PDB file of C-alpha atoms in Angstrom:
ATOM      1  CA  GLN A   8       5.862 144.617 -79.682  1.00  0.00           C
ATOM      2  CA  VAL A   9       5.274 141.574 -81.856  1.00  0.00           C
ATOM      3  CA  HIS A  10       4.218 138.442 -79.933  1.00  0.00           C
ATOM      4  CA  LEU A  11       3.100 135.007 -81.110  1.00  0.00           C
ATOM      5  CA  VAL A  12       1.505 133.136 -78.187  1.00  0.00           C
ATOM      6  CA  GLN A  13       0.755 129.483 -78.691  1.00  0.00           C
ATOM      7  CA  SER A  14      -1.560 127.130 -76.928  1.00  0.00           C
ATOM      8  CA  GLY A  15      -0.262 124.570 -74.335  1.00  0.00           C
ATOM      9  CA  THR A  16       1.058 121.066 -74.372  1.00  0.00           C
ATOM     10  CA  GLU A  17      -1.110 118.409 -75.901  1.00  0.00           C
ATOM     11  CA  VAL A  18      -1.006 114.616 -75.120  1.00  0.00           C
ATOM     12  CA  LYS A  19      -2.677 112.497 -77.733  1.00  0.00           C
ATOM     13  CA  LYS A  20      -3.078 108.871 -78.615  1.00  0.00           C
ATOM     14  CA  PRO A  21      -2.027 107.495 -82.049  1.00  0.00           C
ATOM     15  CA  GLY A  22      -4.767 108.077 -84.434  1.00  0.00           C
ATOM     16  CA  ALA A  23      -6.226 111.067 -82.774  1.00  0.00           C
ATOM     17  CA  SER A  24      -6.180 114.695 -83.979  1.00  0.00           C
ATOM     18  CA  VAL A  25      -4.555 117.756 -82.468  1.00  0.00           C
ATOM     19  CA  LYS A  26      -5.169 121.453 -82.985  1.00  0.00           C
ATOM     20  CA  VAL A  27      -2.506 124.077 -81.984  1.00  0.00           C
ATOM     21  CA  SER A  28      -3.305 127.706 -81.953  1.00  0.00           C
ATOM     22  CA  CYS A  29      -1.160 130.855 -82.346  1.00  0.00           C
ATOM     23  CA  LYS A  30      -2.344 134.228 -81.318  1.00  0.00           C
ATOM     24  CA  ALA A  31      -0.615 137.172 -82.920  1.00  0.00           C
ATOM     25  CA  SER A  32      -0.272 140.681 -81.457  1.00  0.00           C
ATOM     26  CA  GLY A  33       1.640 143.915 -81.941  1.00  0.00           C
ATOM     27  CA  TYR A  34       1.468 144.232 -85.622  1.00  0.00           C
ATOM     28  CA  SER A  35      -0.994 144.200 -88.472  1.00  0.00           C
ATOM     29  CA  PHE A  36      -2.101 140.524 -88.562  1.00  0.00           C
ATOM     30  CA  THR A  37      -3.155 140.439 -92.282  1.00  0.00           C
ATOM     31  CA  ASN A  38       0.025 141.851 -93.566  1.00  0.00           C
ATOM     32  CA  PHE A  39       2.462 138.962 -92.801  1.00  0.00           C
ATOM     33  CA  TYR A  40       2.354 135.267 -93.750  1.00  0.00           C
ATOM     34  CA  ILE A  41       2.589 132.733 -90.965  1.00  0.00           C
ATOM     35  CA  HIS A  42       4.403 129.334 -91.295  1.00  0.00           C
ATOM     36  CA  TRP A  43       4.237 126.329 -89.123  1.00  0.00           C
ATOM     37  CA  LEU A  44       7.327 124.400 -88.364  1.00  0.00           C
ATOM     38  CA  ARG A  45       8.008 121.450 -86.133  1.00  0.00           C
ATOM     39  CA  GLN A  46      11.009 119.895 -84.436  1.00  0.00           C
ATOM     40  CA  ALA A  47      11.185 116.340 -83.188  1.00  0.00           C
ATOM     41  CA  PRO A  48      13.100 115.745 -79.923  1.00  0.00           C
ATOM     42  CA  GLY A  49      16.842 116.220 -80.631  1.00  0.00           C
ATOM     43  CA  GLN A  50      16.197 116.733 -84.247  1.00  0.00           C
ATOM     44  CA  GLY A  51      16.226 119.560 -86.822  1.00  0.00           C
ATOM     45  CA  LEU A  52      13.551 121.846 -88.163  1.00  0.00           C
ATOM     46  CA  GLU A  53      10.819 120.757 -90.530  1.00  0.00           C
ATOM     47  CA  TRP A  54       8.594 123.105 -92.523  1.00  0.00           C
ATOM     48  CA  MET A  55       4.921 122.132 -92.409  1.00  0.00           C
ATOM     49  CA  GLY A  56       3.158 124.862 -94.384  1.00  0.00           C
ATOM     50  CA  ILE A  57       2.192 128.403 -94.738  1.00  0.00           C
ATOM     51  CA  VAL A  58      -1.000 130.499 -94.411  1.00  0.00           C
ATOM     52  CA  ASN A  59      -1.841 133.885 -95.674  1.00  0.00           C
ATOM     53  CA  PRO A  60      -3.830 135.511 -92.910  1.00  0.00           C
ATOM     54  CA  SER A  61      -5.335 138.060 -95.344  1.00  0.00           C
ATOM     55  CA  GLY A  62      -7.138 135.670 -97.686  1.00  0.00           C
ATOM     56  CA  GLY A  63      -6.738 132.392 -95.796  1.00  0.00           C
ATOM     57  CA  SER A  64      -4.897 130.705 -98.694  1.00  0.00           C
ATOM     58  CA  THR A  65      -2.531 127.790 -97.679  1.00  0.00           C
ATOM     59  CA  LYS A  66       0.214 125.590 -98.993  1.00  0.00           C
ATOM     60  CA  TYR A  67       1.228 122.412 -97.178  1.00  0.00           C
ATOM     61  CA  ALA A  68       4.363 120.175 -97.225  1.00  0.00           C
ATOM     62  CA  GLN A  69       3.512 117.325 -99.547  1.00  0.00           C
ATOM     63  CA  ARG A  70       4.397 114.669 -96.909  1.00  0.00           C
ATOM     64  CA  LEU A  71       1.596 116.086 -94.688  1.00  0.00           C
ATOM     65  CA  GLN A  72      -0.953 116.628 -97.370  1.00  0.00           C
ATOM     66  CA  GLY A  73      -4.292 115.082 -96.466  1.00  0.00           C
ATOM     67  CA  ARG A  74      -3.554 115.168 -92.743  1.00  0.00           C
ATOM     68  CA  VAL A  75      -2.962 118.888 -92.086  1.00  0.00           C
ATOM     69  CA  THR A  76      -5.234 121.854 -92.148  1.00  0.00           C
ATOM     70  CA  MET A  77      -4.133 125.451 -91.415  1.00  0.00           C
ATOM     71  CA  THR A  78      -6.688 128.161 -90.693  1.00  0.00           C
ATOM     72  CA  ARG A  79      -6.777 131.756 -89.636  1.00  0.00           C
ATOM     73  CA  ASP A  80      -9.317 133.888 -87.760  1.00  0.00           C
ATOM     74  CA  THR A  81      -9.017 137.510 -88.387  1.00  0.00           C
ATOM     75  CA  SER A  82     -11.456 138.455 -85.618  1.00  0.00           C
ATOM     76  CA  THR A  83      -9.086 137.148 -82.957  1.00  0.00           C
ATOM     77  CA  ASN A  84      -5.694 137.342 -84.922  1.00  0.00           C
ATOM     78  CA  THR A  85      -5.274 133.633 -84.492  1.00  0.00           C
ATOM     79  CA  VAL A  86      -3.854 131.050 -86.831  1.00  0.00           C
ATOM     80  CA  SER A  87      -4.263 127.323 -86.093  1.00  0.00           C
ATOM     81  CA  VAL A  88      -2.934 124.019 -87.410  1.00  0.00           C
ATOM     82  CA  GLU A  89      -4.750 120.742 -87.125  1.00  0.00           C
ATOM     83  CA  LEU A  90      -2.933 117.477 -87.594  1.00  0.00           C
ATOM     84  CA  ARG A  91      -4.956 114.298 -87.930  1.00  0.00           C
ATOM     85  CA  SER A  92      -4.283 110.617 -87.736  1.00  0.00           C
ATOM     86  CA  LEU A  93      -1.357 111.311 -85.426  1.00  0.00           C
ATOM     87  CA  ARG A  94       1.592 108.895 -85.428  1.00  0.00           C
ATOM     88  CA  SER A  95       4.509 108.472 -82.998  1.00  0.00           C
ATOM     89  CA  GLU A  96       6.707 110.437 -85.505  1.00  0.00           C
ATOM     90  CA  ASP A  97       4.381 113.444 -85.172  1.00  0.00           C
ATOM     91  CA  MET A  98       5.567 113.980 -81.556  1.00  0.00           C
ATOM     92  CA  ALA A  99       7.503 117.222 -81.663  1.00  0.00           C
ATOM     93  CA  MET A 100       7.614 120.815 -80.692  1.00  0.00           C
ATOM     94  CA  TYR A 101       5.418 122.806 -83.051  1.00  0.00           C
ATOM     95  CA  TYR A 102       6.216 126.492 -83.784  1.00  0.00           C
ATOM     96  CA  CYS A 103       4.179 129.263 -85.570  1.00  0.00           C
ATOM     97  CA  VAL A 104       6.551 131.753 -87.026  1.00  0.00           C
ATOM     98  CA  ARG A 105       6.056 135.074 -88.783  1.00  0.00           C
ATOM     99  CA  ASP A 106       7.350 135.673 -92.368  1.00  0.00           C
ATOM    100  CA  ILE A 107       9.591 138.745 -92.468  1.00  0.00           C
ATOM    101  CA  GLY A 108       7.967 139.764 -95.625  1.00  0.00           C
ATOM    102  CA  TYR A 109       9.442 141.661 -98.698  1.00  0.00           C
ATOM    103  CA  GLY A 110       9.734 138.251-100.406  1.00  0.00           C
ATOM    104  CA  TYR A 111      12.763 137.193 -98.237  1.00  0.00           C
ATOM    105  CA  GLY A 112      10.876 134.324 -96.531  1.00  0.00           C
ATOM    106  CA  ALA A 113      12.867 134.477 -93.388  1.00  0.00           C
ATOM    107  CA  PHE A 114      11.182 133.934 -89.960  1.00  0.00           C
ATOM    108  CA  ASP A 115      11.601 136.946 -87.766  1.00  0.00           C
ATOM    109  CA  TYR A 116       9.249 136.168 -84.904  1.00  0.00           C
ATOM    110  CA  TRP A 117       8.646 132.777 -83.318  1.00  0.00           C
ATOM    111  CA  GLY A 118       5.902 131.470 -80.948  1.00  0.00           C
ATOM    112  CA  GLN A 119       7.169 129.849 -77.741  1.00  0.00           C
ATOM    113  CA  GLY A 120       6.433 126.367 -79.117  1.00  0.00           C
ATOM    114  CA  THR A 121       3.741 123.787 -78.335  1.00  0.00           C
ATOM    115  CA  LEU A 122       4.835 120.310 -77.364  1.00  0.00           C
ATOM    116  CA  VAL A 123       2.733 117.577 -78.876  1.00  0.00           C
ATOM    117  CA  ILE A 124       3.165 114.182 -77.213  1.00  0.00           C
ATOM    118  CA  VAL A 125       1.845 111.148 -79.043  1.00  0.00           C
ATOM    119  CA  SER A 126       1.732 108.139 -76.829  1.00  0.00           C
ATOM    120  CA  SER A 127      -0.581 105.178 -76.235  1.00  0.00           C
TER     121      SER A 127
ATOM    122  CA  ASP B  22      13.020 119.323-102.514  1.00  0.00           C
ATOM    123  CA  ILE B  23      16.067 121.386-102.155  1.00  0.00           C
ATOM    124  CA  GLN B  24      18.644 119.687 -99.865  1.00  0.00           C
ATOM    125  CA  MET B  25      20.676 121.867 -97.446  1.00  0.00           C
ATOM    126  CA  THR B  26      23.918 120.433 -96.143  1.00  0.00           C
ATOM    127  CA  GLN B  27      25.654 122.101 -93.305  1.00  0.00           C
ATOM    128  CA  SER B  28      29.183 121.584 -92.062  1.00  0.00           C
ATOM    129  CA  PRO B  29      30.451 120.814 -89.639  1.00  0.00           C
ATOM    130  CA  SER B  30      27.696 119.144 -87.651  1.00  0.00           C
ATOM    131  CA  SER B  31      29.540 120.027 -84.490  1.00  0.00           C
ATOM    132  CA  LEU B  32      32.406 122.181 -83.559  1.00  0.00           C
ATOM    133  CA  SER B  33      34.648 122.389 -80.450  1.00  0.00           C
ATOM    134  CA  THR B  34      35.456 126.062 -79.997  1.00  0.00           C
ATOM    135  CA  SER B  35      36.454 128.610 -77.433  1.00  0.00           C
ATOM    136  CA  VAL B  36      35.529 132.057 -76.409  1.00  0.00           C
ATOM    137  CA  GLY B  37      37.275 134.580 -78.707  1.00  0.00           C
ATOM    138  CA  ASP B  38      37.609 132.102 -81.689  1.00  0.00           C
ATOM    139  CA  ARG B  39      36.510 133.024 -85.138  1.00  0.00           C
ATOM    140  CA  VAL B  40      33.996 130.531 -86.259  1.00  0.00           C
ATOM    141  CA  THR B  41      32.854 129.724 -89.803  1.00  0.00           C
ATOM    142  CA  ILE B  42      29.845 127.469 -90.615  1.00  0.00           C
ATOM    143  CA  THR B  43      29.072 126.505 -94.193  1.00  0.00           C
ATOM    144  CA  CYS B  44      25.813 125.588 -95.878  1.00  0.00           C
ATOM    145  CA  ARG B  45      25.434 124.179 -99.316  1.00  0.00           C
ATOM    146  CA  ALA B  46      22.240 123.939-101.348  1.00  0.00           C
ATOM    147  CA  SER B  47      21.551 121.090-103.841  1.00  0.00           C
ATOM    148  CA  GLU B  48      20.653 123.794-106.480  1.00  0.00           C
ATOM    149  CA  SER B  49      20.825 127.453-106.737  1.00  0.00           C
ATOM    150  CA  ILE B  50      18.816 129.373-104.253  1.00  0.00           C
ATOM    151  CA  ARG B  51      20.151 132.838-105.254  1.00  0.00           C
ATOM    152  CA  ASN B  52      20.349 134.676-101.961  1.00  0.00           C
ATOM    153  CA  TYR B  53      17.309 133.146-100.340  1.00  0.00           C
ATOM    154  CA  LEU B  54      19.379 131.747 -97.371  1.00  0.00           C
ATOM    155  CA  ASN B  55      18.736 132.629 -93.680  1.00  0.00           C
ATOM    156  CA  TRP B  56      20.617 131.651 -90.499  1.00  0.00           C
ATOM    157  CA  TYR B  57      19.110 130.923 -87.060  1.00  0.00           C
ATOM    158  CA  GLN B  58      20.646 130.472 -83.608  1.00  0.00           C
ATOM    159  CA  GLN B  59      18.855 127.957 -81.222  1.00  0.00           C
ATOM    160  CA  ARG B  60      19.817 127.772 -77.535  1.00  0.00           C
ATOM    161  CA  PRO B  61      18.785 124.613 -75.659  1.00  0.00           C
ATOM    162  CA  GLY B  62      15.051 124.645 -74.767  1.00  0.00           C
ATOM    163  CA  LYS B  63      14.355 127.862 -76.720  1.00  0.00           C
ATOM    164  CA  ALA B  64      12.835 128.670 -80.002  1.00  0.00           C
ATOM    165  CA  PRO B  65      15.310 129.621 -82.838  1.00  0.00           C
ATOM    166  CA  ASN B  66      16.255 133.185 -83.358  1.00  0.00           C
ATOM    167  CA  LEU B  67      16.842 134.849 -86.779  1.00  0.00           C
ATOM    168  CA  LEU B  68      20.335 136.111 -87.158  1.00  0.00           C
ATOM    169  CA  ILE B  69      20.941 136.678 -90.943  1.00  0.00           C
ATOM    170  CA  TYR B  70      18.435 136.936 -93.773  1.00  0.00           C
ATOM    171  CA  ALA B  71      18.930 137.169 -97.514  1.00  0.00           C
ATOM    172  CA  ALA B  72      22.321 135.541 -97.079  1.00  0.00           C
ATOM    173  CA  SER B  73      24.016 138.600 -95.668  1.00  0.00           C
ATOM    174  CA  SER B  74      21.586 141.033 -94.032  1.00  0.00           C
ATOM    175  CA  LEU B  75      21.919 141.276 -90.291  1.00  0.00           C
ATOM    176  CA  GLN B  76      18.564 141.036 -88.412  1.00  0.00           C
ATOM    177  CA  SER B  77      17.805 143.993 -86.234  1.00  0.00           C
ATOM    178  CA  GLY B  78      19.226 143.556 -82.674  1.00  0.00           C
ATOM    179  CA  VAL B  79      21.659 140.884 -83.652  1.00  0.00           C
ATOM    180  CA  PRO B  80      25.353 141.640 -82.612  1.00  0.00           C
ATOM    181  CA  SER B  81      27.635 142.707 -85.392  1.00  0.00           C
ATOM    182  CA  ARG B  82      30.070 139.834 -84.779  1.00  0.00           C
ATOM    183  CA  PHE B  83      27.647 137.696 -86.818  1.00  0.00           C
ATOM    184  CA  SER B  84      27.991 137.953 -90.480  1.00  0.00           C
ATOM    185  CA  GLY B  85      26.775 135.929 -93.627  1.00  0.00           C
ATOM    186  CA  SER B  86      27.986 135.701 -97.065  1.00  0.00           C
ATOM    187  CA  GLY B  87      27.407 133.661-100.254  1.00  0.00           C
ATOM    188  CA  SER B  88      24.967 133.231-103.109  1.00  0.00           C
ATOM    189  CA  GLY B  89      23.844 130.525-105.397  1.00  0.00           C
ATOM    190  CA  THR B  90      24.715 127.246-103.693  1.00  0.00           C
ATOM    191  CA  ASP B  91      27.435 128.093-101.135  1.00  0.00           C
ATOM    192  CA  PHE B  92      26.878 130.156 -97.998  1.00  0.00           C
ATOM    193  CA  THR B  93      28.917 130.955 -94.877  1.00  0.00           C
ATOM    194  CA  LEU B  94      27.941 132.114 -91.397  1.00  0.00           C
ATOM    195  CA  THR B  95      30.856 133.839 -89.523  1.00  0.00           C
ATOM    196  CA  ILE B  96      31.112 134.684 -85.844  1.00  0.00           C
ATOM    197  CA  SER B  97      34.104 137.006 -85.590  1.00  0.00           C
ATOM    198  CA  SER B  98      34.881 136.500 -81.867  1.00  0.00           C
ATOM    199  CA  LEU B  99      32.849 133.960 -80.096  1.00  0.00           C
ATOM    200  CA  GLN B 100      31.126 134.939 -76.920  1.00  0.00           C
ATOM    201  CA  PRO B 101      29.886 132.607 -74.134  1.00  0.00           C
ATOM    202  CA  GLU B 102      26.256 133.156 -75.122  1.00  0.00           C
ATOM    203  CA  ASP B 103      27.014 131.950 -78.687  1.00  0.00           C
ATOM    204  CA  PHE B 104      27.413 128.318 -77.639  1.00  0.00           C
ATOM    205  CA  ALA B 105      24.300 127.081 -79.368  1.00  0.00           C
ATOM    206  CA  THR B 106      23.128 125.240 -82.480  1.00  0.00           C
ATOM    207  CA  TYR B 107      22.955 127.067 -85.795  1.00  0.00           C
ATOM    208  CA  TYR B 108      20.639 126.314 -88.739  1.00  0.00           C
ATOM    209  CA  CYS B 109      20.629 127.471 -92.326  1.00  0.00           C
ATOM    210  CA  HIS B 110      17.208 127.768 -94.102  1.00  0.00           C
ATOM    211  CA  GLN B 111      16.405 128.201 -97.670  1.00  0.00           C
ATOM    212  CA  SER B 112      13.285 130.267 -98.461  1.00  0.00           C
ATOM    213  CA  TYR B 113      13.725 130.131-102.281  1.00  0.00           C
ATOM    214  CA  ARG B 114      11.076 127.517-102.838  1.00  0.00           C
ATOM    215  CA  THR B 115       8.482 125.594-100.937  1.00  0.00           C
ATOM    216  CA  PRO B 116       8.865 123.267 -99.122  1.00  0.00           C
ATOM    217  CA  ASN B 117      11.314 125.452 -97.168  1.00  0.00           C
ATOM    218  CA  THR B 118      14.108 123.264 -95.936  1.00  0.00           C
ATOM    219  CA  PHE B 119      16.781 123.498 -93.333  1.00  0.00           C
ATOM    220  CA  GLY B 120      20.298 122.291 -92.710  1.00  0.00           C
ATOM    221  CA  GLN B 121      20.731 119.593 -90.082  1.00  0.00           C
ATOM    222  CA  GLY B 122      22.325 122.043 -87.736  1.00  0.00           C
ATOM    223  CA  THR B 123      25.847 122.875 -86.398  1.00  0.00           C
ATOM    224  CA  ARG B 124      26.382 122.605 -82.706  1.00  0.00           C
ATOM    225  CA  LEU B 125      29.044 124.764 -81.007  1.00  0.00           C
ATOM    226  CA  GLU B 126      30.601 123.160 -78.046  1.00  0.00           C
TER     227      GLU B 126
END
């Protein structure tokens, strides 16, 4: 059974950094890309970037370039996203999602979400 | 970036209704279009991928169609558990982008 289990709620001050982790289980970790998405309260979904768990390559949304880093650890089947210089508009639910593969790019499994609160 | 426009943004419906939600892309995305359902307080759930392929475990009352720029999600007979928000998603090009959502009420 595929599971993506994310780390818990984070409360940060503006200007700080946050790191959210996502532990995968139930499948071959290096065979499926992982994306990170976020959803501000009451808003829609925003794509943040993608990480290839096999080689570690990444691609980020341009609007986050310079503030975001996505990494993976094949020894623990974990991917992480770090976002720096937090602003109020970064307050959102953050999701790791598995790419279904075969080139379709759909997201077939989702983490439970990690709430990041940015408040002074 | 490819813009995804969903309509309507909300829809007042009833159990048993046939429901159609549309999604239009700002340029051709071939069939790289996916649909998700999100219930309040929950993560989204994949319903349809590649425009018309039903994800495993999803009831057959859900169907998708379209290619190029215009796509449709249809629920043939609305069930009580289907009252949720639905999002389309293009995976043709990064950055992946989403429609603004359609809320069924």
